Coordinates of C-alpha atoms and ligand atoms in Angstrom, one line a residue:
X1 CA -91.0 -40.0 27.5
X2 CA -88.7 -39.0 24.6
X3 CA -84.5 -39.4 25.3
X4 CA -83.8 -37.3 21.6
X5 CA -84.0 -33.6 21.5
X6 CA -82.9 -31.2 19.1
X7 CA -79.8 -29.5 21.0
X8 CA -80.6 -25.5 21.5
X9 CA -79.2 -23.4 18.7
X10 CA -76.4 -22.1 21.3
X11 CA -75.1 -25.3 22.0
X12 CA -75.0 -26.3 18.9
X13 CA -73.2 -23.3 18.1
X14 CA -70.7 -24.3 21.0
X15 CA -70.4 -27.5 19.9
X16 CA -69.3 -26.3 16.2
X17 CA -67.2 -23.6 17.8
X18 CA -65.3 -26.5 19.3
X19 CA -64.2 -27.4 15.7
X20 CA -63.2 -24.1 14.8
X21 CA -62.0 -22.6 17.6
X22 CA -59.4 -24.6 19.7
X23 CA -57.5 -22.0 20.9
X24 CA -56.8 -18.4 20.6
X25 CA -54.0 -18.8 17.4
X26 CA -57.2 -20.3 15.9
X27 CA -59.4 -17.0 16.4
X28 CA -55.9 -15.5 14.7
X29 CA -56.3 -17.4 11.8
X30 CA -59.9 -17.1 10.7
X31 CA -59.5 -13.4 11.6
X32 CA -57.0 -12.6 9.2
X33 CA -59.0 -15.4 6.8
X34 CA -61.6 -12.6 6.8
X35 CA -59.5 -9.8 6.4
X36 CA -57.6 -11.0 3.4
X37 CA -60.8 -12.3 2.1
X38 CA -61.6 -8.9 2.3
X39 CA -59.0 -7.6 0.2
X40 CA -57.2 -6.3 3.1
X41 CA -53.3 -5.3 2.3
X42 CA -52.5 -4.7 5.5
X43 CA -53.6 -6.7 8.7
X44 CA -52.9 -5.8 12.4
X45 CA -53.0 -8.0 15.3
X46 CA -52.2 -7.1 19.2
X47 CA -52.4 -9.3 21.6
X48 CA -52.7 -9.0 25.2
X49 CA -52.4 -12.1 27.9
X50 CA -51.8 -14.7 25.4
X51 CA -55.3 -13.9 23.8
X52 CA -57.1 -14.4 26.9
X53 CA -57.8 -10.9 27.6
X54 CA -57.7 -9.5 24.3
X55 CA -56.9 -10.6 20.2
X56 CA -57.4 -7.5 18.4
X57 CA -57.7 -7.9 14.5
X58 CA -57.6 -4.7 12.4
X59 CA -57.6 -4.2 8.3
X60 CA -58.0 -1.9 5.9
X61 CA -60.1 -4.2 3.5
X62 CA -63.7 -3.4 1.8
X63 CA -65.7 -3.5 5.5
X64 CA -69.0 -4.2 5.0
X65 CA -72.4 -2.4 4.7
X66 CA -74.4 -2.0 8.3
X67 CA -76.8 -4.8 7.3
X68 CA -74.2 -7.5 6.4
X69 CA -72.5 -6.4 9.6
X70 CA -75.9 -7.0 11.6
X71 CA -76.0 -10.5 10.1
X72 CA -72.2 -11.8 9.3
X73 CA -71.9 -13.9 13.0
X74 CA -74.8 -15.9 12.6
X75 CA -74.1 -19.3 12.1
X76 CA -73.3 -20.2 8.1
X77 CA -73.7 -16.5 7.2
X78 CA -71.0 -15.9 4.7
X79 CA -70.8 -13.7 1.1
X80 CA -68.5 -16.8 0.0
X81 CA -70.5 -19.4 -1.6
X82 CA -74.4 -19.5 -1.9
X83 CA -74.5 -22.4 -4.3
X84 CA -73.1 -25.9 -4.3
X85 CA -70.9 -25.7 -7.1
X86 CA -69.5 -22.8 -5.5
X87 CA -68.2 -25.6 -2.9
X88 CA -66.0 -26.6 -5.8
X89 CA -64.9 -23.1 -6.8
X90 CA -63.5 -21.7 -3.9
X91 CA -61.3 -19.0 -4.3
X92 CA -61.4 -17.2 -0.9
X93 CA -59.5 -18.4 2.4
X94 CA -63.5 -18.9 4.1
X95 CA -66.5 -20.2 2.6
X96 CA -67.8 -21.9 5.5
X97 CA -69.7 -19.2 7.6
X98 CA -68.8 -21.0 10.7
X99 CA -65.8 -18.6 12.0
X100 CA -67.1 -15.4 13.6
X101 CA -70.3 -17.5 14.7
X102 CA -68.3 -19.5 16.4
X103 CA -66.1 -16.6 18.4
X104 CA -69.0 -14.5 19.1
X105 CA -70.3 -17.6 21.2
X106 CA -67.3 -18.0 22.7
X107 CA -66.4 -15.1 23.4
X108 CA -66.9 -10.9 24.2
X109 CA -67.0 -9.7 20.6
X110 CA -66.6 -6.3 19.2
X111 CA -66.9 -5.8 15.3
X112 CA -66.0 -2.2 14.0
X113 CA -66.7 -1.8 10.4
X114 CA -67.1 0.4 7.6
X115 CA -67.6 -0.3 3.7
X116 CA -64.9 1.1 1.7
X117 CA -64.4 4.7 0.5
X118 CA -66.9 5.4 3.8
X119 CA -65.4 6.4 7.4
X120 CA -68.8 6.3 9.2
X121 CA -69.3 2.2 10.3
X122 CA -71.1 0.5 13.0
X123 CA -70.1 -0.8 15.8
X124 CA -71.7 -4.1 17.2
X125 CA -70.8 -6.4 20.2
X126 CA -71.9 -9.5 20.5
X127 CA -71.4 -11.6 24.1
X128 CA -71.6 -15.2 24.1
X129 CA -73.4 -15.5 20.7
X130 CA -76.1 -12.4 21.7
X131 CA -76.4 -9.0 20.3
X132 CA -75.6 -6.7 23.0
X133 CA -75.5 -3.3 21.3
X134 CA -74.6 -1.2 17.8
X135 CA -73.6 2.1 17.2
X136 CA -72.5 4.3 15.0
X137 CA -68.6 4.7 14.4
X138 CA -66.2 6.5 12.8
X139 CA -63.7 4.0 10.9
X140 CA -62.2 2.8 8.6
X141 CA -61.6 -1.0 7.1
X142 CA -62.6 -3.5 9.5
X143 CA -61.6 -4.4 13.3
X144 CA -62.5 -7.5 15.0
X145 CA -61.8 -7.7 19.1
X146 CA -62.3 -10.7 21.0
X147 CA -62.6 -10.5 24.7
X148 CA -62.3 -12.8 27.2
X149 CA -62.2 -15.8 25.1
X150 CA -63.8 -19.1 26.2
X151 CA -65.5 -17.4 29.5
X152 CA -68.8 -19.1 28.8
X153 CA -67.0 -22.4 28.0
X154 CA -65.0 -23.5 31.2
X155 CA -64.2 -26.8 30.0
X156 CA -62.3 -25.3 27.4
X157 CA -61.2 -22.8 28.9
X158 CA -59.3 -25.2 31.3
X159 CA -57.6 -26.8 28.4
X160 CA -55.7 -23.4 27.2
X161 CA -51.7 -24.0 28.0
X162 CA -49.7 -22.1 29.3
X163 CA -49.7 -18.1 28.0
X164 CA -46.4 -19.0 26.3
X165 CA -47.0 -21.7 24.5
X166 CA -50.7 -19.6 22.9
X167 CA -48.7 -16.6 22.6
X168 CA -46.0 -19.1 20.3
X169 CA -49.1 -20.4 18.6
X170 CA -50.3 -16.9 17.7
X171 CA -46.9 -15.9 16.6
X172 CA -46.8 -19.4 14.3
X173 CA -50.3 -18.6 12.7
X174 CA -49.0 -14.8 11.9
X175 CA -46.0 -15.9 10.4
X176 CA -47.9 -18.5 8.3
X177 CA -50.2 -15.5 7.1
X178 CA -47.0 -13.6 6.2
X179 CA -45.7 -16.1 4.4
X180 CA -49.4 -17.7 2.7
X181 CA -49.1 -13.6 1.5
X182 CA -46.4 -11.9 1.0
X183 CA -48.4 -9.4 -0.8
X184 CA -50.1 -7.9 2.4
X185 CA -48.8 -6.3 5.2
X186 CA -48.4 -7.6 9.0
X187 CA -48.2 -6.7 12.1
X188 CA -48.2 -7.8 15.3
X189 CA -47.8 -6.9 18.7
X190 CA -47.7 -9.0 21.9
X191 CA -48.9 -7.4 25.4
X192 CA -47.9 -4.0 23.2
X193 CA -44.5 -5.1 22.4
X194 CA -44.1 -5.2 18.1
X195 CA -43.4 -8.8 17.6
X196 CA -43.0 -8.9 14.2
X197 CA -43.4 -6.4 11.4
X198 CA -43.7 -7.7 7.5
X199 CA -44.2 -4.9 5.2
X200 CA -45.8 -5.7 1.7
X201 CA -43.1 -7.9 -0.4
X202 CA -42.1 -8.1 -3.5
X203 CA -42.7 -12.1 -2.9
X204 CA -41.8 -15.0 -1.1
X205 CA -38.1 -14.5 -1.0
X206 CA -38.8 -11.0 0.4
X207 CA -41.2 -12.4 2.7
X208 CA -38.6 -15.2 3.8
X209 CA -35.7 -12.6 3.8
X210 CA -38.0 -10.3 6.5
X211 CA -39.2 -13.0 8.4
X212 CA -36.0 -15.4 8.7
X213 CA -33.1 -13.4 7.6
X214 CA -30.8 -13.3 5.2
X215 CA -28.6 -16.1 6.4
X216 CA -31.4 -18.3 6.5
X217 CA -32.5 -17.5 2.7
X218 CA -29.1 -18.1 1.9
X219 CA -29.6 -21.4 2.4
X220 CA -32.4 -22.3 0.2
X221 CA -32.9 -22.8 -3.7
X222 CA -35.6 -21.2 -5.6
X223 CA -37.6 -23.3 -7.8
X224 CA -40.3 -22.0 -9.9
X225 CA -42.2 -24.4 -12.4
X226 CA -45.9 -23.5 -14.1
X227 CA -48.4 -24.2 -11.3
X228 CA -45.4 -24.9 -8.6
X229 CA -42.9 -22.5 -7.0
X230 CA -40.5 -23.5 -3.8
X231 CA -38.1 -22.5 -1.2
X232 CA -36.0 -25.0 -0.3
X233 CA -33.2 -26.4 1.3
X234 CA -30.6 -26.4 -0.2
X235 CA -27.4 -29.3 -0.2
X236 CA -26.2 -29.3 3.6
X237 CA -28.9 -27.1 5.3
X238 CA -30.1 -29.7 7.1
X239 CA -32.5 -29.1 10.8
X240 CA -32.8 -31.5 13.1
X241 CA -36.3 -30.7 13.4
X242 CA -39.2 -30.3 11.0
X243 CA -39.7 -26.9 11.6
X244 CA -40.1 -24.5 8.9
X245 CA -41.5 -27.2 6.3
X246 CA -44.6 -25.2 4.5
X247 CA -46.7 -26.7 2.0
X248 CA -49.3 -24.0 0.4
X249 CA -52.2 -25.1 -1.6
X250 CA -53.6 -21.7 -3.2
X251 CA -52.1 -19.7 -0.5
X252 CA -53.6 -21.7 2.2
X253 CA -51.4 -23.5 4.8
X254 CA -52.0 -27.3 4.8
X255 CA -51.2 -30.1 6.3
X256 CA -50.8 -33.1 3.8
X257 CA -48.5 -36.6 4.6
X258 CA -48.1 -37.5 1.3
X259 CA -47.0 -34.3 0.4
X260 CA -44.1 -34.2 2.5
X261 CA -43.2 -37.7 1.4
X262 CA -43.1 -36.6 -1.9
X263 CA -40.6 -34.0 -0.7
X264 CA -38.7 -36.0 1.6
X265 CA -38.2 -39.0 -0.6
X266 CA -36.8 -36.5 -3.8
X267 CA -34.0 -35.5 -1.0
X268 CA -33.3 -39.4 -0.7
X269 CA -29.8 -39.6 0.4
X270 CA -28.8 -36.2 0.5
X271 CA -31.1 -36.2 3.2
X272 CA -28.8 -37.6 6.4
X273 CA -30.5 -39.6 8.7
X274 CA -32.6 -37.7 11.3
X275 CA -32.7 -34.6 9.5
X276 CA -34.8 -32.6 8.1
X277 CA -35.2 -29.9 5.0
X278 CA -36.4 -26.8 5.0
X279 CA -39.3 -26.1 2.4
X280 CA -41.6 -23.1 1.6
X281 CA -44.2 -24.9 -1.4
X282 CA -46.5 -23.1 -3.1
X283 CA -48.9 -24.8 -5.0
X284 CA -51.5 -23.4 -7.7
X285 CA -54.4 -25.5 -8.5
X286 CA -57.7 -25.2 -10.0
X287 CA -60.3 -24.6 -7.5
X288 CA -62.1 -27.9 -9.1
X289 CA -59.2 -29.7 -8.6
X290 CA -59.2 -29.3 -5.1
X291 CA -61.4 -29.9 -2.1
X292 CA -60.8 -27.7 0.9
X293 CA -64.3 -28.7 2.5
X294 CA -62.8 -32.0 4.4
X295 CA -61.6 -30.2 7.4
X296 CA -63.5 -28.2 10.1
X297 CA -60.3 -25.6 10.5
X298 CA -59.4 -26.3 6.5
X299 CA -55.9 -27.5 7.1
X300 CA -56.6 -30.5 5.0
X301 CA -57.4 -31.1 1.6
X302 CA -58.6 -33.6 -1.0
X303 CA -57.0 -33.4 -4.7
X304 CA -59.1 -34.7 -6.9
X305 CA -55.7 -36.3 -8.7
X306 CA -53.5 -36.9 -5.7
X307 CA -50.6 -38.2 -8.1
X308 CA -50.3 -35.8 -10.1
X309 CA -50.0 -33.3 -7.0
X310 CA -47.3 -36.2 -5.6
X311 CA -45.2 -36.1 -8.5
X312 CA -45.3 -32.4 -9.6
X313 CA -44.0 -31.7 -6.0
X314 CA -41.5 -34.4 -6.2
X315 CA -40.1 -33.9 -9.7
X316 CA -39.9 -29.8 -8.7
X317 CA -37.8 -30.6 -6.0
X318 CA -35.8 -33.3 -7.2
X319 CA -35.1 -31.2 -10.6
X320 CA -34.2 -28.0 -8.1
X321 CA -31.5 -30.4 -6.3
X322 CA -30.0 -32.1 -9.5
X323 CA -29.1 -28.6 -11.3
X324 CA -27.2 -28.1 -8.4
X325 CA -25.8 -30.8 -7.8
X326 CA -24.7 -30.3 -12.0
X327 CA -23.5 -27.3 -10.8
X328 CA -21.7 -29.2 -8.1
X329 CA -20.3 -32.2 -10.6
X330 CA -18.7 -29.5 -12.9
X331 CA -15.7 -29.9 -9.6
X332 CA -13.3 -31.9 -11.3
X333 CA -14.9 -33.0 -14.0
X334 CA -13.2 -32.7 -17.5
X335 CA -13.8 -30.8 -20.3
X336 CA -14.1 -32.1 -23.2
X337 CA -10.1 -30.5 -24.1
X338 CA -8.9 -31.7 -20.4
X339 CA -6.6 -34.9 -20.3
X340 CA -8.5 -38.2 -21.5
X341 CA -8.4 -41.4 -19.6
X342 CA -5.7 -42.5 -21.7
X343 CA -2.1 -42.3 -20.9
X344 CA 0.0 -40.0 -22.4
X345 CA 2.3 -42.8 -24.3
X346 CA -1.0 -44.7 -25.9
X347 CA -1.6 -41.2 -28.0
X348 CA -1.1 -41.9 -31.4
X349 CA 1.9 -39.9 -32.4
X350 CA 1.3 -39.0 -35.9
X351 CA 0.7 -35.8 -37.1
X352 CA -2.7 -35.9 -38.6
X353 CA -3.4 -32.3 -39.3
X354 CA -6.4 -31.9 -40.7
X355 CA -8.4 -34.2 -38.1
X356 CA -9.2 -30.6 -36.0
X357 CA -12.4 -30.6 -38.6
X358 CA -14.7 -32.3 -36.7
X359 CA -16.0 -35.8 -38.1
X360 CA -19.6 -35.6 -38.7
X361 CA -21.3 -38.8 -38.2
X362 CA -23.8 -38.6 -41.9
X363 CA -20.1 -38.0 -43.9
X364 CA -17.7 -40.5 -42.6
X365 CA -15.7 -40.9 -45.7
X366 CA -14.1 -37.2 -45.7
X367 CA -11.4 -36.0 -47.5
X368 CA -8.7 -37.6 -49.6
X369 CA -5.5 -36.7 -47.3
X370 CA -7.1 -38.7 -44.5
X371 CA -7.6 -41.5 -46.0
X372 CA -4.0 -43.3 -45.7
X373 CA -4.2 -46.5 -48.0
X374 CA -1.4 -49.5 -48.2
X375 CA -0.7 -51.6 -46.1
X376 CA 0.9 -49.9 -43.4
X377 CA -3.0 -49.1 -43.2
X378 CA -5.1 -51.8 -41.7
X379 CA -6.9 -49.1 -40.0
X380 CA -7.9 -46.0 -41.4
X381 CA -8.8 -43.2 -39.5
X382 CA -11.5 -40.9 -40.9
X383 CA -11.4 -38.1 -38.6
X384 CA -10.5 -38.5 -35.6
X385 CA -13.7 -41.1 -33.8
X386 CA -14.6 -43.4 -36.9
X387 CA -11.7 -46.1 -37.6
X388 CA -12.7 -47.9 -41.2
X389 CA -11.1 -51.1 -41.8
X390 CA -11.8 -54.2 -44.1
X391 CA -12.0 -58.0 -43.7
X392 CA -11.7 -58.2 -47.2
X393 CA -15.6 -59.3 -47.0
X394 CA -16.9 -55.5 -46.6
X395 CA -16.1 -52.5 -44.9
X396 CA -16.5 -52.2 -41.7
X397 CA -16.8 -48.5 -39.7
X398 CA -16.0 -48.3 -35.6
X399 CA -16.7 -45.2 -33.5
X400 CA -13.9 -46.2 -31.0
X401 CA -15.3 -44.2 -28.6
X402 CA -18.2 -46.1 -27.9
X403 CA -17.0 -49.4 -28.8
X404 CA -14.2 -48.7 -25.9
X405 CA -16.9 -47.7 -23.6
X406 CA -18.9 -50.5 -24.5
X407 CA -15.9 -52.9 -23.3
X408 CA -14.8 -50.6 -20.0
X409 CA -18.9 -50.6 -19.2
X410 CA -19.1 -54.6 -19.5
X411 CA -15.9 -55.1 -16.9
X412 CA -17.1 -52.5 -14.3
X413 CA -20.3 -54.1 -14.4
X414 CA -19.3 -57.5 -14.0
X415 CA -16.0 -56.7 -11.9
X416 CA -14.2 -59.1 -13.9
X417 CA -11.0 -58.1 -15.8
X418 CA -10.6 -55.2 -14.2
X419 CA -6.9 -55.2 -13.5
X420 CA -7.0 -53.3 -10.7
X421 CA -3.2 -51.0 -10.3
X422 CA -2.3 -50.3 -6.7
X423 CA -1.0 -46.6 -7.3
X424 CA 2.4 -46.0 -6.0
X425 CA 1.0 -42.5 -4.7
X426 CA -2.6 -42.7 -3.4
X427 CA -4.3 -40.2 -4.7
X428 CA -6.5 -37.1 -2.2
X429 CA -9.6 -36.6 -4.1
X430 CA -11.2 -33.8 -2.3
X431 CA -15.7 -33.4 -2.7
X432 CA -17.7 -31.4 -2.4
X433 CA -19.6 -32.1 1.0
X434 CA -22.4 -34.1 -0.2
X435 CA -20.7 -36.1 -2.5
X436 CA -18.3 -37.4 0.4
X437 CA -20.9 -38.1 2.6
X438 CA -22.8 -40.2 0.1
X439 CA -19.5 -42.1 -0.8
X440 CA -18.0 -42.7 2.6
X441 CA -20.7 -45.0 3.3
X442 CA -20.1 -47.2 -0.1
X443 CA -16.7 -48.1 -0.3
X444 CA -17.2 -51.4 0.0
X445 CA -18.8 -51.1 -3.4
X446 CA -16.7 -49.0 -4.7
X447 CA -14.0 -51.9 -4.0
X448 CA -16.2 -54.1 -5.8
X449 CA -15.5 -52.0 -9.5
X450 CA -11.8 -52.0 -8.8
X451 CA -11.9 -48.5 -7.0
X452 CA -10.1 -48.9 -3.3
X453 CA -10.4 -45.7 -1.5
X454 CA -10.5 -44.7 2.3
X455 CA -12.3 -42.2 4.4
X456 CA -9.5 -39.5 5.1
X457 CA -11.7 -36.6 6.3
X458 CA -12.9 -33.2 5.5
X459 CA -14.3 -34.1 3.0
X460 CA -11.4 -36.3 1.3
X461 CA -11.4 -39.7 0.2
X462 CA -7.7 -41.2 -0.4
X463 CA -7.8 -43.9 -3.6
X464 CA -5.2 -46.4 -3.1
X465 CA -6.1 -48.7 -6.7
X466 CA -7.7 -48.7 -9.4
X467 CA -8.7 -50.4 -12.5
X468 CA -6.1 -50.0 -14.5
X469 CA -7.9 -48.0 -17.3
X470 CA -8.2 -45.3 -14.7
X471 CA -4.7 -44.8 -14.0
X472 CA -4.4 -41.7 -15.1
X473 CA -8.0 -40.5 -15.4
X474 CA -9.7 -37.6 -13.3
X475 CA -10.5 -39.4 -10.2
X476 CA -12.6 -36.2 -9.0
X477 CA -14.4 -36.6 -11.7
X478 CA -15.3 -40.2 -11.4
X479 CA -15.9 -40.0 -7.8
X480 CA -18.5 -37.3 -8.6
X481 CA -20.3 -39.1 -10.8
X482 CA -19.9 -42.2 -9.2
X483 CA -22.0 -39.9 -5.9
X484 CA -24.4 -38.5 -8.2
X485 CA -25.4 -42.3 -9.4
X486 CA -25.6 -43.3 -5.5
X487 CA -27.4 -39.8 -5.1
X488 CA -30.5 -40.3 -7.7
X489 CA -30.8 -43.8 -7.1
X490 CA -33.9 -44.2 -5.2
X491 CA -33.6 -46.3 -2.1
X492 CA -35.8 -49.2 -3.2
X493 CA -33.9 -49.6 -6.7
X494 CA -31.9 -53.2 -6.5
X495 CA -28.1 -53.1 -6.3
X496 CA -27.7 -54.3 -10.0
X497 CA -29.5 -51.8 -11.6
X498 CA -27.3 -49.0 -9.3
X499 CA -24.1 -51.0 -10.5
X500 CA -25.1 -50.6 -13.8
X501 CA -25.9 -47.1 -14.0
X502 CA -22.4 -46.5 -12.4
X503 CA -20.2 -48.4 -14.7
X504 CA -22.4 -46.8 -17.5
X505 CA -21.1 -43.6 -15.6
X506 CA -17.2 -44.4 -15.3
X507 CA -17.3 -46.3 -18.7
X508 CA -18.2 -42.9 -20.3
X509 CA -16.4 -40.8 -18.0
X510 CA -12.7 -43.0 -18.9
X511 CA -13.5 -44.4 -22.4
X512 CA -11.5 -42.7 -25.2
X513 CA -12.7 -39.4 -26.0
X514 CA -12.8 -37.5 -28.8
X515 CA -9.4 -35.6 -30.3
X516 CA -7.3 -38.9 -29.0
X517 CA -6.7 -41.5 -31.9
X518 CA -5.6 -45.0 -30.7
X519 CA -2.4 -46.6 -32.4
X520 CA -2.8 -49.6 -34.7
X521 CA -2.2 -52.1 -31.4
X522 CA -4.5 -50.2 -30.0
X523 CA -7.1 -50.4 -32.0
X524 CA -6.6 -53.8 -33.0
X525 CA -6.5 -54.5 -28.7
X526 CA -9.7 -52.9 -29.0
X527 CA -11.5 -54.6 -31.6
X528 CA -10.4 -58.5 -29.8
X529 CA -12.1 -57.0 -26.4
X530 CA -14.8 -55.8 -28.2
X531 CA -15.7 -58.5 -30.3
X532 CA -15.3 -60.8 -26.6
X533 CA -18.3 -58.4 -25.4
X534 CA -21.5 -59.5 -24.3
X535 CA -23.1 -56.6 -26.9
X536 CA -20.7 -55.6 -29.1
X537 CA -22.9 -53.7 -31.4
X538 CA -23.7 -51.2 -28.9
X539 CA -22.5 -48.5 -26.2
X540 CA -23.9 -48.6 -23.0
X541 CA -26.6 -45.9 -24.1
X542 CA -27.3 -47.9 -27.3
X543 CA -25.7 -46.4 -29.8
X544 CA -24.1 -48.4 -32.3
X545 CA -20.7 -48.8 -31.8
X546 CA -19.6 -50.2 -35.6
X547 CA -21.4 -50.2 -39.3
X548 CA -20.6 -53.1 -41.3
X549 CA -21.8 -53.1 -44.7
X550 CA -21.1 -56.0 -47.0
X551 CA -19.5 -56.5 -50.1
X552 CA -23.1 -57.3 -51.1
X553 CA -24.4 -54.4 -49.5
X554 CA -21.8 -51.7 -51.3
X555 CA -23.2 -53.6 -54.5
X556 CA -26.7 -52.7 -53.9
X557 CA -25.2 -49.2 -53.3
X558 CA -23.4 -49.1 -56.5
X559 CA -26.9 -50.5 -58.2
X560 CA -25.0 -53.0 -59.4
X561 CA -27.1 -56.3 -59.3
X562 CA -26.3 -59.8 -59.8
Ligands
ADP601 P1 -66.7 -17.4 5.8 O1 -65.6 -16.2 6.0 O2 -66.5 -18.3 6.1 O3 -67.5 -16.4 5.0 P2 -67.1 -15.9 8.8 O4 -67.5 -16.3 10.0 O5 -65.5 -15.8 8.9 O6 -67.5 -16.6 7.3 O7 -67.3 -14.5 8.3 C1 -68.7 -14.3 7.7 C2 -69.0 -12.8 6.9 O8 -68.3 -11.7 7.4 C3 -68.0 -13.3 5.7 O9 -68.3 -13.9 4.4 C4 -68.0 -11.6 5.2 O10 -68.7 -11.8 4.3 C5 -68.1 -11.1 6.5 N1 -66.7 -10.7 6.7 C6 -66.2 -10.9 7.7 N2 -64.8 -10.7 8.4 C7 -64.7 -9.4 7.4 C8 -63.8 -8.7 7.5 N3 -62.7 -8.2 8.0 N4 -64.1 -7.4 6.4 C9 -65.3 -7.5 5.5 N5 -65.6 -8.4 5.8 C10 -65.6 -9.4 6.6
MG602 MG1 -63.9 -16.9 7.7

C-alpha cells in the first residue's frame, strides 16, 4: 500500500496558514497591508480579547466587486501579480495571495466590501475556509472581521500567549504600519478603548511625533539622501534596548541584521557599550533590485546589491553624525582671527601695513613695499605666509604654515622632541559630553603625545602639561579635534593610523596661522627643524612646504640659454 498521499487542500491551507498567521498580530498585519494596497487613506483596527474574539479592520480603499470578493479568499488568489516577471517588480505590500485564504481557513471570517463609488456591496462569511453566506449589504470600502482565530487548530491556539502579550504585538504592528505609511490615518481600539489615533501625517517626522511625542523626536536627527531618509538618535540619545529600531524597504518593515550592523558601525565609538541607538530608516529601492519573496510574512528581503545598500545606510548615518559633530567641534575651535598657537612675544613686531591684503599663491612676488632688500633681511615676507630666501644659488619660497605643520606633525607622531611643559595653572577644559566620554578612555594615548590630562568629572578635563608649542593654544579646540579623530577611527584601525591622524589634526591646529609673521630667528629655527624632518618638502596633507628655483631655472625662465 502506498504511504505517500497528497494532503487534502484544506490541510494544505492550514499548513500554509501556520507560516503566515502565527498570532492575532499577523492577521492585523496582513489585513492592514491589504487595506493599504487597496489605496486606503484611513484604516481602523478594533480588537477584542487580545484578538481571539475579534479582529476587525475597516478601510476606505477601493473595495472589491462581487466576483472578486467571491474568490479573494481562495489560496493564491491575488489581483497584484499575474506573471513571473511581476515577481520582480513588486510595488504592493501583498502579492502571494495567501493572507485571506490563510486567515479564512483558521477562523470565522466575514468580509464586507463595496467597490469605490458604490454603497451597495457584498458580505460573505467563511468559516474554517468554507463559504457560508453571501448577502448584499450597504457598505463602503472594505471591512474584514476575524472571529475565533484558530478555533479549528487547537494546537496553534495553545501557543497563543497571554492577552497582554498579544495586545502588545498588535499595538506594535499598528505602530509599524503607521510608521511605514504616514500618509494613511490609523486608529486602534483595544476592548473598545482608543489606544492609537494617528491622523494623516505630512511625513515621517510628524508621524513619529504623533506616536512618540515631542521629547522623543527632539532627540533625533533627520537625514535625507536621494533614496534614503531617516530619523536617528542624536548624540547621547541612546537606549538600553533595541526597541525603536526600524528599517523599511519600500515602506515595508524588514529585519536585516546586516543593515542594523551598518547603523551600529556608523555610530562606532559614539555608542557606549550596551547602549543602542534609535533609528527609523526608510530605503527606496527599485523593485527589480530587491526580492521580497523570501519570507512568508515578507519580513526578510534579498538585495541584488547588498553591499551598496549597506554602504548607503552606513554613509548616511555617518554623515548625519559627523554633521552634528562638526557643529559641536565649533565649540572652542579657533577661528581665523582668534589667537593662534604662538606666544605673543614671538609675533613679528614690524609694522608691515600692506600685509593685510591676502597673498595669492599664484603671485608670490608682490608689490615693492613688501620686499625688504638689504643685508638685514635674509628672509623676505611675501604676503603673510610666504617667505623668500636665497642661499646664493637660487631662490626658495617657503610656506611657513605648511613647514611648521610638517615639523609639529612629525614630532607628535613620533612622540619625540616634544618638550613637554608643565602648566603652572592647569587648564580646565570643558567639552561636549560625547567628546569628553571618548577622551577619558584615551588619556594614556594623549600622554604619549605630550598632553597630560585628568578626568575632572562633569565633562571637564584638567590639562596639566602640554608640548611647548601648544602652550598658548586653544586646548578645547585641540581636545575636540582629538576626540573627533577618535570618534572617526574605526574599531579595527591600527594604532599608528589613529596616531597619525591625531598628529595631523593637532599640527594643523597649532601651527603658525595666516596673519602671523615670524621673526628672523624664528624663521631660521623653522628652516633648521624643517631640514631635519623626514619629509621636509610636504606638509602632512601633501602640499608643498617650499618651492625652489635654481639659477638654472631662473635662466630658463628668462630665456637665457647657455
Ligand atoms: P495578496 O494581498 O497577496 O494579493 P490576499 O489574500 O491578502 O493576497 O488578498 C487577495 C486579494 O483580495 C488581493 O489581491 C486584493 O485584490 C483583494 N483584497 C484583499 N483585501 C482587500 C481590501 N481591503 N480592499 C480591496 N481588495 C482587497
Ligand atoms: Mg495581502
